[in-house]
Short mmCIF file of C-alpha atoms and ligand atoms in Angstrom, two decimals:
data_model
loop_
_atom_site.label_atom_id
_atom_site.label_comp_id
_atom_site.label_asym_id
_atom_site.label_seq_id
_atom_site.Cartn_x
_atom_site.Cartn_y
_atom_site.Cartn_z
CA MET A 1 28.36 -83.97 37.49
CA ILE A 2 32.00 -82.69 39.05
CA ASP A 3 31.85 -79.19 40.25
CA LEU A 4 34.31 -76.67 39.40
CA ARG A 5 32.29 -73.51 39.05
CA SER A 6 32.95 -71.88 42.38
CA ASP A 7 33.80 -72.97 46.42
CA THR A 8 31.78 -72.22 47.62
CA LEU A 9 29.46 -74.95 46.32
CA THR A 10 29.94 -77.91 49.24
CA LYS A 11 27.45 -79.47 50.45
CA PRO A 12 28.11 -79.99 55.47
CA THR A 13 29.66 -83.31 55.72
CA GLU A 14 27.50 -85.68 57.49
CA GLU A 15 30.31 -84.34 60.85
CA MET A 16 29.44 -80.91 60.60
CA ARG A 17 25.50 -81.51 60.28
CA ALA A 18 26.24 -83.30 63.73
CA ALA A 19 27.83 -81.12 65.20
CA MET A 20 25.50 -78.01 64.63
CA ALA A 21 22.95 -81.03 65.78
CA SER A 22 24.71 -81.15 68.77
CA ALA A 23 25.57 -77.35 68.83
CA GLU A 24 24.23 -74.68 72.46
CA VAL A 25 22.45 -72.03 71.42
CA GLY A 26 20.81 -68.61 72.32
CA ASP A 27 19.39 -64.85 71.33
CA ASP A 28 22.83 -63.81 69.24
CA VAL A 29 21.00 -60.22 69.29
CA TYR A 30 20.99 -60.52 73.66
CA GLY A 31 24.65 -61.73 73.37
CA GLU A 32 23.06 -65.06 74.53
CA ASP A 33 24.94 -67.28 71.40
CA PRO A 34 27.32 -69.94 73.34
CA THR A 35 28.71 -71.06 70.06
CA VAL A 36 28.31 -67.45 68.26
CA ALA A 37 30.71 -66.24 70.71
CA ARG A 38 33.47 -69.24 70.62
CA LEU A 39 33.72 -68.66 66.72
CA GLU A 40 33.85 -65.12 67.26
CA GLU A 41 37.05 -65.41 70.36
CA HIS A 42 38.54 -68.01 68.70
CA VAL A 43 38.49 -66.36 64.84
CA ALA A 44 39.50 -62.87 66.88
CA GLY A 45 42.51 -65.24 67.62
CA LEU A 46 44.55 -66.68 65.18
CA LEU A 47 44.31 -63.52 64.01
CA GLY A 48 45.28 -61.95 67.04
CA HIS A 49 42.59 -58.77 67.25
CA GLU A 50 40.89 -58.00 69.78
CA ALA A 51 36.91 -59.25 68.28
CA ALA A 52 34.54 -60.19 66.14
CA LEU A 53 32.19 -60.82 63.99
CA PHE A 54 30.03 -63.11 62.40
CA THR A 55 27.67 -61.86 59.65
CA PRO A 56 25.88 -63.77 57.29
CA THR A 57 27.62 -63.01 54.01
CA GLY A 58 31.47 -61.93 53.12
CA SER A 59 29.41 -59.19 51.34
CA MET A 60 28.02 -57.23 54.25
CA ALA A 61 31.52 -58.08 56.45
CA ASN A 62 33.28 -56.38 54.29
CA VAL A 63 30.85 -53.46 53.66
CA LEU A 64 31.04 -53.57 57.51
CA ALA A 65 34.26 -53.30 57.89
CA VAL A 66 35.06 -51.09 55.33
CA ARG A 67 32.82 -48.70 56.39
CA SER A 68 35.13 -49.53 60.15
CA LEU A 69 37.82 -46.86 58.23
CA VAL A 70 35.98 -45.18 55.43
CA GLY A 71 32.86 -42.49 56.32
CA PRO A 72 30.42 -40.94 53.47
CA GLY A 73 32.43 -39.17 50.77
CA GLN A 74 35.51 -39.84 51.49
CA GLU A 75 37.21 -43.00 49.30
CA VAL A 76 38.67 -46.66 49.87
CA LEU A 77 41.68 -47.48 47.31
CA CYS A 78 41.44 -50.80 45.48
CA GLU A 79 42.08 -52.87 43.12
CA ALA A 80 40.46 -52.56 39.91
CA SER A 81 39.11 -56.57 39.98
CA ALA A 82 38.40 -56.30 43.68
CA HIS A 83 35.28 -58.08 45.40
CA ILE A 84 34.19 -54.68 47.23
CA ALA A 85 34.64 -52.89 43.91
CA ARG A 86 32.73 -55.62 41.30
CA ALA A 87 30.71 -57.96 43.20
CA GLU A 88 29.66 -56.79 46.12
CA LEU A 89 27.02 -55.02 43.68
CA GLY A 90 27.84 -51.52 45.09
CA ALA A 91 26.50 -52.02 48.80
CA HIS A 92 29.76 -49.56 49.84
CA GLY A 93 28.67 -46.47 48.01
CA ALA A 94 25.02 -47.91 48.56
CA TYR A 95 25.59 -48.03 51.93
CA THR A 96 27.83 -46.31 53.21
CA GLY A 97 27.91 -42.93 50.52
CA LEU A 98 31.75 -43.51 50.00
CA THR A 99 33.94 -43.65 47.34
CA MET A 100 36.28 -46.56 45.29
CA ARG A 101 39.19 -45.97 42.99
CA THR A 102 41.40 -48.47 41.51
CA TRP A 103 44.64 -49.51 41.08
CA ILE A 104 45.12 -52.00 38.45
CA HIS A 105 47.28 -55.78 38.86
CA PRO A 106 47.02 -58.71 36.44
CA ARG A 107 47.82 -60.88 39.26
CA GLY A 108 45.75 -58.50 42.12
CA GLN A 109 48.82 -57.77 44.35
CA VAL A 110 49.67 -55.49 45.68
CA ASP A 111 51.23 -52.01 43.73
CA LEU A 112 52.79 -49.62 46.30
CA GLY A 113 53.46 -47.25 43.49
CA ALA A 114 50.48 -46.05 41.92
CA ILE A 115 48.58 -46.53 44.58
CA GLU A 116 51.62 -43.26 46.35
CA THR A 117 50.55 -42.06 42.22
CA ILE A 118 46.12 -42.30 43.71
CA PHE A 119 46.01 -41.49 46.86
CA ALA A 120 44.28 -38.02 47.67
CA PRO A 121 44.73 -36.68 51.55
CA ASP A 122 43.12 -34.80 53.20
CA MET A 123 43.21 -31.22 51.74
CA GLY A 124 39.70 -29.52 52.96
CA PRO A 125 36.47 -29.17 51.61
CA PHE A 126 37.87 -29.66 47.45
CA PHE A 127 39.09 -32.97 46.83
CA VAL A 128 38.13 -36.53 48.11
CA PRO A 129 39.91 -37.79 51.44
CA THR A 130 41.22 -41.02 50.84
CA ALA A 131 41.04 -42.76 54.26
CA ALA A 132 41.57 -46.35 53.60
CA ILE A 133 43.20 -49.00 51.24
CA SER A 134 41.80 -52.48 50.23
CA VAL A 135 43.95 -55.34 49.49
CA GLU A 136 41.99 -59.00 48.20
CA ASN A 137 44.14 -61.77 49.35
CA THR A 138 43.71 -64.35 48.04
CA HIS A 139 42.67 -62.92 44.88
CA ASN A 140 39.29 -63.90 43.98
CA PHE A 141 39.43 -62.44 39.93
CA ALA A 142 43.35 -62.78 40.48
CA GLY A 143 43.08 -66.75 39.84
CA GLY A 144 42.83 -66.79 43.46
CA ALA A 145 46.52 -65.84 43.31
CA VAL A 146 48.61 -65.33 47.35
CA LEU A 147 49.79 -61.04 48.79
CA PRO A 148 53.10 -62.12 49.72
CA LEU A 149 53.45 -60.66 53.15
CA GLU A 150 56.52 -57.75 52.16
CA ASP A 151 54.75 -56.62 49.79
CA LEU A 152 51.77 -56.38 52.53
CA ARG A 153 54.09 -55.02 55.44
CA ASP A 154 55.41 -52.06 53.07
CA LEU A 155 51.17 -51.09 52.60
CA ARG A 156 50.78 -51.28 56.24
CA GLU A 157 53.93 -49.07 56.58
CA TYR A 158 52.52 -46.41 53.96
CA ALA A 159 49.45 -46.68 55.14
CA THR A 160 50.91 -45.45 58.86
CA GLY A 161 53.12 -43.02 57.34
CA VAL A 162 49.67 -41.05 56.09
CA GLY A 163 47.45 -42.16 58.49
CA ILE A 164 44.85 -44.43 57.23
CA GLY A 165 43.18 -48.02 57.27
CA VAL A 166 43.83 -51.01 55.85
CA HIS A 167 40.97 -53.61 55.30
CA MET A 168 41.51 -56.99 54.30
CA ASP A 169 39.34 -59.15 51.84
CA GLY A 170 40.28 -61.99 53.41
CA ALA A 171 37.61 -64.61 52.16
CA ARG A 172 40.47 -67.01 51.40
CA LEU A 173 42.50 -66.22 54.11
CA TRP A 174 42.77 -69.65 54.68
CA ASN A 175 44.69 -70.20 51.35
CA ALA A 176 46.99 -67.77 51.43
CA HIS A 177 47.63 -69.66 54.98
CA VAL A 178 47.92 -72.31 53.85
CA ALA A 179 49.58 -72.49 50.37
CA THR A 180 52.60 -70.02 52.07
CA GLY A 181 52.82 -71.55 55.82
CA THR A 182 51.81 -67.63 56.53
CA PRO A 183 51.40 -67.83 60.22
CA LEU A 184 47.46 -65.27 59.96
CA ALA A 185 48.79 -63.27 63.23
CA GLU A 186 50.92 -61.82 60.38
CA TYR A 187 48.21 -61.92 58.02
CA GLY A 188 46.16 -60.05 60.62
CA ALA A 189 49.16 -57.76 62.09
CA VAL A 190 49.13 -56.35 58.22
CA ALA A 191 45.46 -54.83 59.03
CA ASP A 192 43.64 -53.20 60.94
CA VAL A 193 40.41 -54.32 59.44
CA LEU A 194 39.70 -58.31 57.74
CA SER A 195 37.14 -60.17 56.52
CA VAL A 196 36.59 -64.26 56.51
CA CYS A 197 35.16 -66.53 54.49
CA LEU A 198 33.54 -70.01 56.54
CA SER A 199 31.66 -70.32 53.34
CA LYS A 200 33.98 -71.21 50.58
CA GLY A 201 36.89 -73.97 50.66
CA LEU A 202 36.28 -74.69 54.71
CA GLY A 203 32.40 -75.76 53.61
CA ALA A 204 30.73 -74.01 56.37
CA PRO A 205 27.04 -73.46 54.41
CA VAL A 206 26.73 -69.79 55.26
CA GLY A 207 29.02 -67.55 57.57
CA SER A 208 32.24 -64.81 57.11
CA LEU A 209 33.43 -63.06 59.85
CA MET A 210 34.21 -59.27 60.50
CA VAL A 211 37.70 -58.93 62.87
CA GLY A 212 38.83 -55.72 64.82
CA SER A 213 39.60 -53.61 67.20
CA ARG A 214 37.02 -54.23 69.73
CA ASP A 215 35.87 -50.78 69.03
CA ALA A 216 35.67 -51.46 65.36
CA VAL A 217 33.58 -54.67 66.50
CA ALA A 218 30.90 -53.31 68.77
CA GLU A 219 30.08 -49.98 66.16
CA ALA A 220 29.58 -52.94 63.22
CA ARG A 221 27.85 -55.37 65.63
CA ILE A 222 25.53 -51.83 65.82
CA TRP A 223 25.35 -51.85 61.45
CA ARG A 224 25.05 -55.25 61.35
CA LYS A 225 21.55 -55.49 62.86
CA ARG A 226 20.65 -51.63 61.24
CA MET A 227 21.45 -53.73 57.81
CA GLY A 228 18.18 -56.31 58.94
CA GLY A 229 21.81 -58.97 60.02
CA GLY A 230 21.44 -59.41 63.86
CA MET A 231 20.50 -63.18 64.40
CA ARG A 232 19.15 -65.17 66.69
CA GLN A 233 19.94 -69.18 67.37
CA VAL A 234 22.87 -69.03 65.41
CA GLY A 235 25.27 -71.38 67.56
CA ILE A 236 23.87 -74.30 64.50
CA LEU A 237 25.75 -72.01 61.63
CA ALA A 238 28.69 -70.97 64.01
CA ALA A 239 28.63 -75.06 64.54
CA ALA A 240 30.11 -75.58 61.29
CA GLY A 241 31.62 -72.47 61.05
CA LEU A 242 34.56 -74.88 64.21
CA HIS A 243 33.85 -78.07 62.58
CA ALA A 244 35.34 -76.39 59.24
CA LEU A 245 38.13 -74.96 61.33
CA ASP A 246 39.60 -77.77 63.14
CA HIS A 247 38.58 -80.31 60.48
CA HIS A 248 38.66 -78.84 57.04
CA LEU A 249 41.88 -75.91 57.45
CA GLU A 250 44.82 -78.49 57.04
CA ARG A 251 43.37 -79.95 54.02
CA LEU A 252 43.49 -76.39 51.93
CA ALA A 253 46.48 -77.98 50.59
CA ASP A 254 44.81 -80.87 48.83
CA ASP A 255 42.64 -78.41 46.22
CA HIS A 256 45.75 -76.76 46.36
CA ALA A 257 47.52 -79.53 44.84
CA HIS A 258 44.04 -80.32 42.46
CA ALA A 259 44.00 -76.77 40.37
CA ARG A 260 47.51 -77.86 39.66
CA LEU A 261 46.48 -80.55 38.21
CA LEU A 262 44.04 -78.98 36.97
CA ALA A 263 46.03 -76.62 35.29
CA GLU A 264 48.39 -78.75 33.85
CA ALA A 265 45.65 -80.64 31.69
CA CYS A 266 44.21 -76.27 30.70
CA GLU A 267 47.90 -75.42 29.63
CA VAL A 268 48.19 -73.26 32.43
CA ASP A 269 51.66 -72.97 33.88
CA PRO A 270 51.19 -73.91 38.14
CA ALA A 271 53.83 -71.74 39.34
CA THR A 272 51.13 -69.68 38.51
CA VAL A 273 48.37 -70.94 40.25
CA ASP A 274 48.59 -70.16 43.26
CA THR A 275 46.33 -71.58 45.52
CA ASN A 276 42.43 -73.07 44.47
CA ILE A 277 41.68 -71.59 41.26
CA VAL A 278 42.40 -71.60 37.89
CA VAL A 279 42.06 -69.19 34.96
CA VAL A 280 42.09 -70.32 31.30
CA ARG A 281 42.52 -68.15 28.34
CA ARG A 282 41.44 -68.82 25.55
CA PRO A 283 38.94 -67.79 22.77
CA ASP A 284 35.45 -70.05 23.16
CA ALA A 285 34.58 -69.61 26.33
CA ALA A 286 31.94 -70.69 25.82
CA ASP A 287 31.68 -73.31 23.90
CA PHE A 288 34.71 -74.54 26.07
CA VAL A 289 32.24 -74.59 29.21
CA ALA A 290 29.77 -76.12 26.93
CA ALA A 291 31.56 -78.62 25.76
CA ALA A 292 33.28 -79.72 29.19
CA ARG A 293 29.56 -79.56 31.27
CA ALA A 294 28.22 -82.21 27.07
CA GLU A 295 31.35 -84.58 29.95
CA GLY A 296 30.18 -83.97 33.41
CA VAL A 297 32.86 -81.34 34.51
CA LEU A 298 30.99 -78.26 35.50
CA ILE A 299 33.07 -74.83 34.75
CA SER A 300 32.47 -71.17 35.13
CA ALA A 301 33.08 -68.54 32.37
CA VAL A 302 34.80 -65.53 33.67
CA GLY A 303 34.15 -63.11 30.38
CA PRO A 304 33.89 -63.92 26.88
CA ALA A 305 37.43 -65.34 26.71
CA ALA A 306 39.13 -66.45 30.12
CA VAL A 307 36.88 -70.02 32.17
CA ARG A 308 37.02 -70.24 35.58
CA LEU A 309 37.92 -74.06 37.66
CA VAL A 310 37.87 -73.58 41.22
CA THR A 311 38.65 -76.55 43.56
CA HIS A 312 36.85 -77.11 47.63
CA LEU A 313 35.96 -79.33 50.12
CA ASP A 314 33.63 -81.77 47.70
CA VAL A 315 36.23 -81.97 44.70
CA THR A 316 37.74 -85.26 45.67
CA ARG A 317 41.18 -86.92 43.81
CA GLU A 318 39.67 -88.92 41.73
CA HIS A 319 37.04 -86.43 41.29
CA ALA A 320 39.98 -84.05 40.70
CA GLU A 321 42.44 -85.93 37.58
CA HIS A 322 38.81 -87.60 36.09
CA ALA A 323 38.59 -83.74 34.96
CA ALA A 324 41.87 -83.40 34.43
CA ALA A 325 41.58 -86.01 31.84
CA VAL A 326 38.14 -84.65 30.48
CA LEU A 327 39.84 -80.58 30.18
CA SER A 328 42.97 -82.31 28.79
CA ARG A 329 40.62 -83.68 25.62
CA LEU A 330 38.93 -80.32 25.42
CA SER A 331 42.58 -77.93 25.07
C1 PLP B 401 33.54 -64.76 48.45
C2 PLP B 401 33.63 -63.45 48.18
C3 PLP B 401 33.52 -61.96 49.22
C4 PLP B 401 32.03 -63.16 49.98
O1 PLP B 401 30.56 -62.74 49.51
P1 PLP B 401 29.88 -63.37 49.85
O2 PLP B 401 28.85 -64.27 48.42
O3 PLP B 401 28.90 -62.67 50.31
O4 PLP B 401 30.15 -64.84 51.18
C5 PLP B 401 34.00 -61.32 49.73
N1 PLP B 401 35.10 -60.94 49.07
C6 PLP B 401 36.06 -62.28 48.16
C7 PLP B 401 37.11 -62.15 48.05
C8 PLP B 401 34.83 -63.35 48.04
O5 PLP B 401 35.99 -64.11 46.35
#
């Protein structure tokens, strides 16, 4: 089976397992795990921020990050198909007590005009005040679309002007970085706080980080414990993340090339495929998924008329070519 359902499906390589097995560890709730500390410092440095916090999931990193900017009874603005709005089971409302309002963009992009229209300044005890804007780069449900740096800089300038924060859900920021050559720190500079995932295309089994100022991260450390996310000798997982950043970052370019190959096979314009996700629009999504499965290719329906293909570490060139041949035959 060639599994194109998600880039979370990767299995740790032998080398990654060896790095995990030999990791130096300590009790991280005591702040004594040297490998976790190394990972947190490394990722904060890559993004040009003061500090970072290792979390079990990207959802938790997002909840911690957004709550550092938005309090109970305040709102965050985001694109309507953002992961924080659609795929975190209401965690931000359930834990933080915030609300969301959204703008719609078919490619998940920043729409400054729409944002300016819905932004609500603090007008006293009558209306919900907007406390932050959240963007997702790359945008998962928009098919791995990259948010251009110029748009993010404009957004940053706008947010600063109206006195609110910017959160970036960077679960796949690595893909944006590799696809565009934009230094990670340039992306880091347009947000007060970010989340990044190690367990997507980078191929680690677990782990994300919340990244921001020393103060925001210190407070997030308390909230992580409060939410039940304090972890002990977790350096064995941080070691997987460090290994992934050293060995699996630049190769994301291969995933992007494989995604374009699959796009062509499915009659999707490869120019619309920025990174490792291909969304195929067709009215018979469920039948297409079943037919592909019967030929050994796993893909997923993400709506009645949309199918998603995701390339990753465990999809080789040969796999991609074989899957492309199968999907082309079925298209
Ligand atoms: C995967 C993902 C997350 C985090 O998901 P978890 O399953 O909680 O690790 C966050 N944002 C985006 C855009 C994602 O694709």
